[in-house]
Every structure is written in structure tokens, then in C-alpha cells.
Amino acid sequence: MLAKVLQGEYRIVLSAALTIGFFSLLSKLLGVVRNRIFAGEFGAGDTLDAYFTAFLIPDFLYNILIVGVLSSVFIPVFAEYLVRDRAEAWRLVNVVLTVFAALLIIFSCGAIIFAPQLIGLIAVGFDDTKQALTVELARIMFVSAVLLGVSNIVSSILQTHKMFFSFALAPVMYNLGIIIGALFFVGPFGAQGLALGVVLGALLHLGIQLPSLFRLGFSFRPLFDLWHPGLRAIIRLSLPRTVGLAAQQFNFVVITAMASTISAGSIAVFNFANDLQYVPIGIIAFAFVSAVFPLLSASFARRDMRSFLDEFYLAVNQILFLVIPVSVFLILERAQIVRVLFGYGEFSWEDTRLTAAVLGAFALSIFAQSLVPLFVRAFYALHNTKTPVFINICSVFVNIGLSFYFLHLMRADGAFAHAVSALFRVSDLDATILALPLAFSLSSVINLLWLYFALSRAVVPFDSVPILRSLTRINIATLAMALVVYPALVMLSSVVNMQTFLGIFLQGVGAFVAGITAYGVVAYLLKIPEFFIFRQAFFLPVKKIFLSRIFPISTDTPDKL
């Protein structure tokens, strides 16, 4: 039974998307557990600064060589080969595995040798001891880049064959490996145990997918053929995407370098808050983009632009219906969320307040961060990769420029610094780190607006009315929710013991239940279509979603669902 589930084929798009979304949720929750363990064991200090910084270089290598080249290109090329000649398709897989594994090993070995110089370029604010620890952790983590690279290729093969279960489960296994490292490897190996946990997670990420791959009849044969037409097509088509990802990775490198100059723990605080705000983005945006991208591509292939726009409008409205209230919850309950998730052990109250403030700054742009991938994929469906890549690269430089400017304003101790400190309820000294998430949020909104106007010119007849009509009603419902949540937090603070974990947890959950109830009632009264769609989906049996695969996508009105 387990093997059947792991290796089963999904034939309905939204069923696959819901499976991916479910395991993405589970993976994000495990990521929160992972960070809670990190926070409790080490606090926001030098060790976690070194860990997160060390993670950057192997992650950069993996994203450029694998994600950039294969994420959106390998699948259509491989699928085309499968239609023409299955034997030649498997030959292409062997070529891709051989070439990219070799490249990863070569680059990883080079990075291991020059790790001190690379870390020195990034961690400009670290002292010698902290840099030495970062180098040790990075050298261990380079093994994970190779494993994840191979595993990502396997994931693409399984997706092509509509075998989504083990592909969706792989990130869960990855986080489990990191958690095992934090719990069991740190004792005997010290901070290096964290890096060993990353390697274990990468091994589990690959291992959970191999049985499904072998079930397809695959047998690995090393083939180093740089002139294979399929490989050359993949590399040629992936260049714009690779350039865009390189810019994004460069963005995080620069941000980390700036954070290293602020104070000990700044990098850890930034990453904790970023991971938290990315939970709804990773779950909601990833699931919807995965589901709608094939539909957009199919509509464009038929030159049915009305269908293209209908699917696009529906996806935008459904994403906004979920992420806007989530953003407000994160802003209003940021202190409760951070205290409950991270507030124990070595993670101090000051760490909590600062992480909560950074989370609030990130949450301002969750709606933009969630929609950007959808707009980018809409351009991809139009066979236009250059426009979104150009816009994203420009947005990266906007973010870097704003980060430097906001850091200057925060360090100048003027009106801007005092206003930010007062808004997020932290001291002027601690508030310096807020320059980075504020710059990130503003640049994310600029990125979305630029993509929006570019797409509206590229697709005729693009109409903003369906989005704006739904957005207006969603904002009204969200305002009603906020007017319930804040008083509920104040009232419950006088009822529960705010000095205990249970008291803070009950306060946050109570206000959340009251707020989500208000949001649902107002959404019902305003007849927001997305409310009825999600209510229908919520009550579908889990068995139908995950086993029967009979939950189709529909753009019908709520009464017809």
C-alpha cells in the first residue's frame, strides 16, 4: 500500500497541487520546529550567524547549476523525448545526471579549497574565530549541494511521469535530517553537527525518491556527452532563468554581508523571521503556481487568451484571499508567534522582540512575494522568459540600493530611525536590522507592480477589474478581521497568564479564532467567490484528494461547485 501511494501517478492537476501543498505545509512546519530547536539551543548569536552564512555558498552553487538550469526547462525537453523515443529519453537523463553531477563535484571541490576567501567576502563583519567556524560548516555543507543536485533531477523525472507523492515528500525528509542533526549530532560534534544534519537531510531528500525512479525502469549509465542535443537545448533555454536566479542569490549574499556588520545575532534574526514569513508564501503560492502553470501554457498553446486570463484572474484572487489575512495576522500577532515558536532556552526576550519586529516588516509584502511567482510563470507560459528575468534583476538592484540607503538612515539616528523603532516597538539601537526587511518589502512591491504593468501590456485584453473587485472585498473582510483580532489580544492578555508559554499560546489562538471567524462571516456576507470555493474544498474528504485523485479545477461560480 505504501509503495503504491509513493509511486502512484496523479492524473488531475489540482489533486497533485493539493498533495504538493499538503507536504509543503508539513515541510514548513518542520522548518519551524527546526528553527525552534536552533533558537533554544544557540539563541540569536554567533553560532547561528555562522550556520546561516555557511549555508549561502553551497545554496548559491545548487541554485545556479541545478535550479536555474533544470527547474523550468528539463521537464518539457524530457517530456518531448519521451513522446518520440523512450530509450533516447533515458539516455538524456543519464547525460544530464552525469554532466551536472560532475559539475557540482568540481565546483564543490573548488569552493572547499577557497572557502576561507569566499567566506571572507561575505562575512565582512565577522571576527577571525567566527569566520573560521563558518568556513568549517560551509566545507561540510558542500556535500549536500551535490546530493540535492542529483535529487532535483530525479524530482523532475518523477514530475514528468506525474508521480508527485515522493517528490512532495522529499522536502519533509530534508528537514527531518536537519532536525536529527540538531538533536543528535551537535552533542558529539559541536556546531559541525548542524552541517552534518544538512548532509543527512540531502541524503534523505534523494533516498525517498529513488524507489519511484527505479520503478520506472531507470538504470544509471554514466554518459559524459556535452554535445547531446537535448542537453544543449536545456542549457540554451535555461540561460535567462539562470541569470535571474544568480541575481537573487547575489541579493542574499549582499544582504548577509550587510547584516554581518550590524551586531551579533542579526543574521540569525533575519533568517528566523524570513523563514516564518515564507511559510504562507511557500505553501500558498507554490501550490497555486504549480496547479495553474500547465493550464496557462495550454491556453496559450491554443491561443485562447480569454481562457488564459480567466485562469490567471482566478489564481490571483485565490492567492490574495488567503495571503492578505495571513499577512495581517502575522503583523498583529508577531510577538505571540515568535515567543511561542522560539521563546525558550537561549533565545532571550530581546531576541524575541527583534525577530518579531523583522517578521512584521517582512509581512508587509507577503502579498507581493506570493504573486510574483505567478506573474513570472504567466510570462513563461507566453514563452517570454526575458521580461520577468530583466524585471527581477532590476528589482534585486533596487533592493540592494534601498538596503544601503535605509541602513544609512537607521545609523544616522534621525527621524526615520525613531519612526521605525516606535512603529515596531524596539530600541533605536536594535532597530538597525529592520532596514533590510523594509528594503526587501518595498522592492518586492515594486517588482510586483512592474510585472503587473508589463503583463497587462503583453496580454490583450488584460482587465484589472476582476482582480480589483475581489481585492476590495477581501480588504474589507480583512479590516473587519483586524478590528476583532486586536481587541481580542488586549482582552485575553488580562485573562491568561502572559508570563507562561500556555498563556501566550492561548492568547494568540483565541485571537486567531475570533479573527478568522470574523473574516469568514464578512466574506460570506460580501459573497466573495473564493470563500465558497475554499469552503467546498475544505470539506472534501482527504481520501478523495489524495487517493482518488478526482478533485478537478473549476472556474465555475460558487453555486455550481
Coordinates of N, CA, C and O in Angstrom, one line a residue, residues 26-103:
L26 N 3.6 20.6 5.6 CA 4.3 19.8 6.6 C 5.8 20.1 6.6 O 6.4 20.2 7.7
S27 N 6.4 20.4 5.5 CA 7.8 20.7 5.4 C 8.0 22.1 6.1 O 9.0 22.2 6.9
K28 N 7.1 23.0 5.9 CA 7.3 24.3 6.5 C 7.2 24.2 8.0 O 7.9 24.9 8.8
L29 N 6.2 23.4 8.5 CA 6.1 23.2 9.9 C 7.3 22.6 10.5 O 7.7 23.0 11.6
L30 N 7.9 21.6 9.8 CA 9.1 21.0 10.3 C 10.2 22.1 10.3 O 11.1 22.0 11.2
G31 N 10.2 23.0 9.3 CA 11.2 24.0 9.3 C 11.1 24.9 10.5 O 12.1 25.4 11.0
V32 N 9.8 25.2 10.9 CA 9.6 26.0 12.1 C 10.1 25.2 13.4 O 10.8 25.8 14.2
V33 N 9.9 23.9 13.4 CA 10.4 23.1 14.5 C 11.9 23.1 14.5 O 12.5 23.3 15.6
R34 N 12.5 23.0 13.3 CA 14.0 23.1 13.2 C 14.5 24.4 13.8 O 15.4 24.4 14.6
N35 N 13.9 25.5 13.4 CA 14.4 26.8 13.9 C 14.1 27.0 15.4 O 14.9 27.7 16.0
R36 N 13.0 26.4 15.9 CA 12.8 26.4 17.3 C 13.9 25.7 18.1 O 14.4 26.2 19.1
I37 N 14.3 24.6 17.5 CA 15.4 23.9 18.2 C 16.7 24.7 18.1 O 17.4 24.8 19.1
F38 N 17.0 25.3 16.9 CA 18.2 26.1 16.8 C 18.1 27.3 17.8 O 19.1 27.6 18.5
A39 N 17.0 27.9 17.9 CA 16.8 29.1 18.8 C 17.0 28.7 20.2 O 17.7 29.4 21.0
G40 N 16.4 27.6 20.6 CA 16.6 27.1 22.0 C 18.0 26.7 22.4 O 18.4 26.9 23.5
E41 N 18.7 26.1 21.4 CA 20.0 25.6 21.7 C 21.1 26.6 21.7 O 22.0 26.6 22.4
F42 N 20.9 27.6 20.7 CA 22.0 28.5 20.5 C 21.6 30.0 20.7 O 22.5 30.8 20.8
G43 N 20.3 30.3 20.6 CA 19.9 31.7 20.7 C 20.4 32.4 19.4 O 21.0 31.9 18.5
A44 N 20.0 33.7 19.3 CA 20.4 34.5 18.1 C 21.8 35.1 18.4 O 22.0 36.2 18.8
G45 N 22.8 34.2 18.1 CA 24.2 34.6 18.3 C 25.1 34.2 17.3 O 24.8 33.9 16.1
D46 N 26.4 34.0 17.7 CA 27.5 33.8 16.7 C 27.3 32.4 16.0 O 27.6 32.4 14.8
T47 N 26.9 31.4 16.7 CA 26.9 30.1 16.1 C 25.9 30.0 14.9 O 26.2 29.5 13.8
L48 N 24.7 30.6 15.2 CA 23.7 30.6 14.1 C 24.0 31.6 13.0 O 23.7 31.3 11.8
D49 N 24.6 32.7 13.3 CA 25.1 33.6 12.3 C 26.1 32.8 11.3 O 26.0 32.9 10.1
A50 N 27.0 32.0 11.9 CA 27.9 31.2 11.1 C 27.2 30.2 10.3 O 27.5 30.0 9.1
Y51 N 26.2 29.5 10.9 CA 25.5 28.5 10.2 C 24.8 29.0 9.0 O 24.9 28.5 7.9
F52 N 24.0 30.1 9.2 CA 23.2 30.6 8.1 C 24.1 31.2 7.0 O 23.8 31.1 5.8
T53 N 25.2 31.8 7.4 CA 26.2 32.3 6.4 C 26.8 31.2 5.6 O 27.0 31.3 4.4
A54 N 27.2 30.1 6.3 CA 27.8 29.0 5.7 C 26.9 28.3 4.7 O 27.3 27.8 3.6
F55 N 25.6 28.4 4.9 CA 24.6 27.8 4.1 C 24.5 28.5 2.7 O 24.1 27.9 1.7
L56 N 24.9 29.8 2.7 CA 24.7 30.6 1.5 C 25.5 30.1 0.2 O 25.0 30.0 -0.9
I57 N 26.8 29.7 0.4 CA 27.6 29.4 -0.7 C 27.2 28.0 -1.4 O 27.0 28.0 -2.6
P58 N 27.0 26.9 -0.7 CA 26.5 25.7 -1.3 C 25.1 25.9 -1.9 O 24.8 25.4 -2.9
D59 N 24.3 26.7 -1.2 CA 23.0 27.0 -1.7 C 23.0 27.8 -3.0 O 22.3 27.6 -4.0
F60 N 24.0 28.7 -3.1 CA 24.2 29.5 -4.3 C 24.6 28.6 -5.5 O 24.1 28.7 -6.6
L61 N 25.5 27.7 -5.2 CA 26.0 26.7 -6.2 C 24.9 25.8 -6.7 O 24.7 25.6 -7.9
Y62 N 24.1 25.3 -5.8 CA 23.0 24.4 -6.1 C 21.9 25.2 -7.0 O 21.4 24.6 -8.0
N63 N 21.6 26.4 -6.6 CA 20.6 27.2 -7.3 C 21.0 27.5 -8.7 O 20.2 27.5 -9.6
I64 N 22.3 27.9 -8.9 CA 22.7 28.3 -10.2 C 22.9 27.1 -11.1 O 22.4 27.1 -12.3
L65 N 23.5 26.0 -10.7 CA 23.8 24.9 -11.5 C 22.6 24.0 -11.7 O 22.5 23.3 -12.8
I66 N 21.7 23.9 -10.8 CA 20.6 22.9 -10.8 C 19.3 23.6 -11.0 O 18.6 23.4 -12.0
V67 N 18.9 24.4 -10.0 CA 17.6 25.0 -10.1 C 17.4 25.9 -11.3 O 16.4 25.9 -12.0
G68 N 18.5 26.8 -11.5 CA 18.4 27.7 -12.6 C 18.3 27.0 -14.0 O 17.6 27.4 -14.9
V69 N 19.0 25.9 -14.1 CA 19.1 25.2 -15.4 C 17.9 24.2 -15.6 O 17.4 24.1 -16.7
L70 N 17.5 23.6 -14.5 CA 16.6 22.5 -14.7 C 15.1 22.7 -14.2 O 14.2 22.0 -14.7
S71 N 14.9 23.7 -13.4 CA 13.6 23.9 -12.7 C 12.5 24.0 -13.7 O 11.4 23.4 -13.6
S72 N 12.6 24.8 -14.8 CA 11.5 25.1 -15.7 C 11.9 24.6 -17.1 O 11.1 24.9 -18.0
V73 N 13.0 24.0 -17.3 CA 13.4 23.6 -18.7 C 13.5 22.1 -18.9 O 13.1 21.6 -20.0
F74 N 14.0 21.4 -17.9 CA 14.3 20.0 -18.1 C 13.0 19.2 -18.4 O 12.9 18.3 -19.3
I75 N 11.9 19.5 -17.7 CA 10.7 18.7 -17.8 C 10.1 18.8 -19.3 O 9.8 17.7 -19.8
P76 N 9.9 20.0 -19.9 CA 9.4 20.0 -21.2 C 10.3 19.3 -22.3 O 9.8 18.6 -23.2
V77 N 11.6 19.4 -22.1 CA 12.5 18.8 -23.0 C 12.5 17.3 -22.8 O 12.4 16.5 -23.8
F78 N 12.5 16.8 -21.6 CA 12.4 15.4 -21.3 C 11.1 14.8 -21.8 O 11.1 13.7 -22.4
A79 N 10.0 15.5 -21.6 CA 8.7 15.1 -22.0 C 8.6 14.9 -23.5 O 8.0 13.9 -24.0
E80 N 9.3 15.8 -24.2 CA 9.3 15.7 -25.7 C 10.1 14.5 -26.1 O 9.6 13.8 -27.1
Y81 N 11.2 14.2 -25.5 CA 11.9 13.0 -25.8 C 11.1 11.7 -25.5 O 11.2 10.7 -26.2
L82 N 10.4 11.7 -24.4 CA 9.6 10.6 -24.0 C 8.5 10.2 -25.1 O 8.3 9.1 -25.4
V83 N 8.0 11.3 -25.7 CA 7.0 11.1 -26.8 C 7.6 10.5 -28.0 O 7.0 9.6 -28.6
R84 N 8.8 10.9 -28.3 CA 9.5 10.5 -29.6 C 10.1 9.1 -29.4 O 10.0 8.2 -30.3
D85 N 10.9 9.0 -28.3 CA 11.7 7.8 -28.2 C 12.1 7.6 -26.7 O 12.9 8.3 -26.2
R86 N 11.5 6.6 -26.1 CA 11.7 6.5 -24.6 C 13.1 6.1 -24.3 O 13.7 6.6 -23.3
A87 N 13.7 5.3 -25.1 CA 15.1 4.9 -24.9 C 16.1 6.1 -24.9 O 17.0 6.3 -24.1
E88 N 15.8 7.0 -25.9 CA 16.6 8.2 -26.0 C 16.3 9.2 -24.9 O 17.2 9.9 -24.5
A89 N 15.1 9.1 -24.4 CA 14.8 10.0 -23.2 C 15.6 9.6 -22.0 O 16.1 10.4 -21.3
W90 N 15.7 8.3 -21.8 CA 16.6 7.8 -20.6 C 18.0 8.1 -20.9 O 18.8 8.3 -19.9
R91 N 18.4 8.1 -22.1 CA 19.8 8.4 -22.4 C 20.1 9.9 -22.1 O 21.1 10.2 -21.5
L92 N 19.1 10.7 -22.4 CA 19.2 12.2 -22.0 C 19.3 12.3 -20.5 O 20.1 13.1 -20.0
V93 N 18.5 11.5 -19.7 CA 18.6 11.6 -18.3 C 20.0 11.2 -17.8 O 20.6 11.9 -16.9
N94 N 20.6 10.2 -18.4 CA 21.9 9.7 -18.0 C 23.0 10.8 -18.3 O 23.9 11.1 -17.5
V95 N 22.8 11.5 -19.4 CA 23.7 12.6 -19.8 C 23.6 13.7 -18.8 O 24.6 14.3 -18.3
V96 N 22.4 14.1 -18.5 CA 22.1 15.2 -17.6 C 22.7 14.9 -16.2 O 23.4 15.7 -15.6
L97 N 22.4 13.7 -15.7 CA 22.9 13.3 -14.4 C 24.4 13.3 -14.3 O 25.0 13.8 -13.4
T98 N 25.0 12.8 -15.4 CA 26.5 12.7 -15.4 C 27.1 14.0 -15.5 O 28.1 14.4 -14.7
V99 N 26.7 14.9 -16.4 CA 27.3 16.2 -16.6 C 27.1 17.1 -15.4 O 28.1 17.7 -14.9
F100 N 25.9 17.2 -14.8 CA 25.6 18.1 -13.7 C 26.2 17.6 -12.4 O 26.6 18.4 -11.6
A101 N 26.2 16.3 -12.2 CA 26.9 15.7 -11.0 C 28.4 16.1 -11.1 O 29.0 16.5 -10.0
A102 N 29.0 15.9 -12.2 CA 30.4 16.2 -12.4 C 30.7 17.7 -12.1 O 31.6 18.1 -11.4
L103 N 29.8 18.5 -12.7 CA 30.0 20.0 -12.5 C 29.9 20.4 -11.0 O 30.6 21.2 -10.5

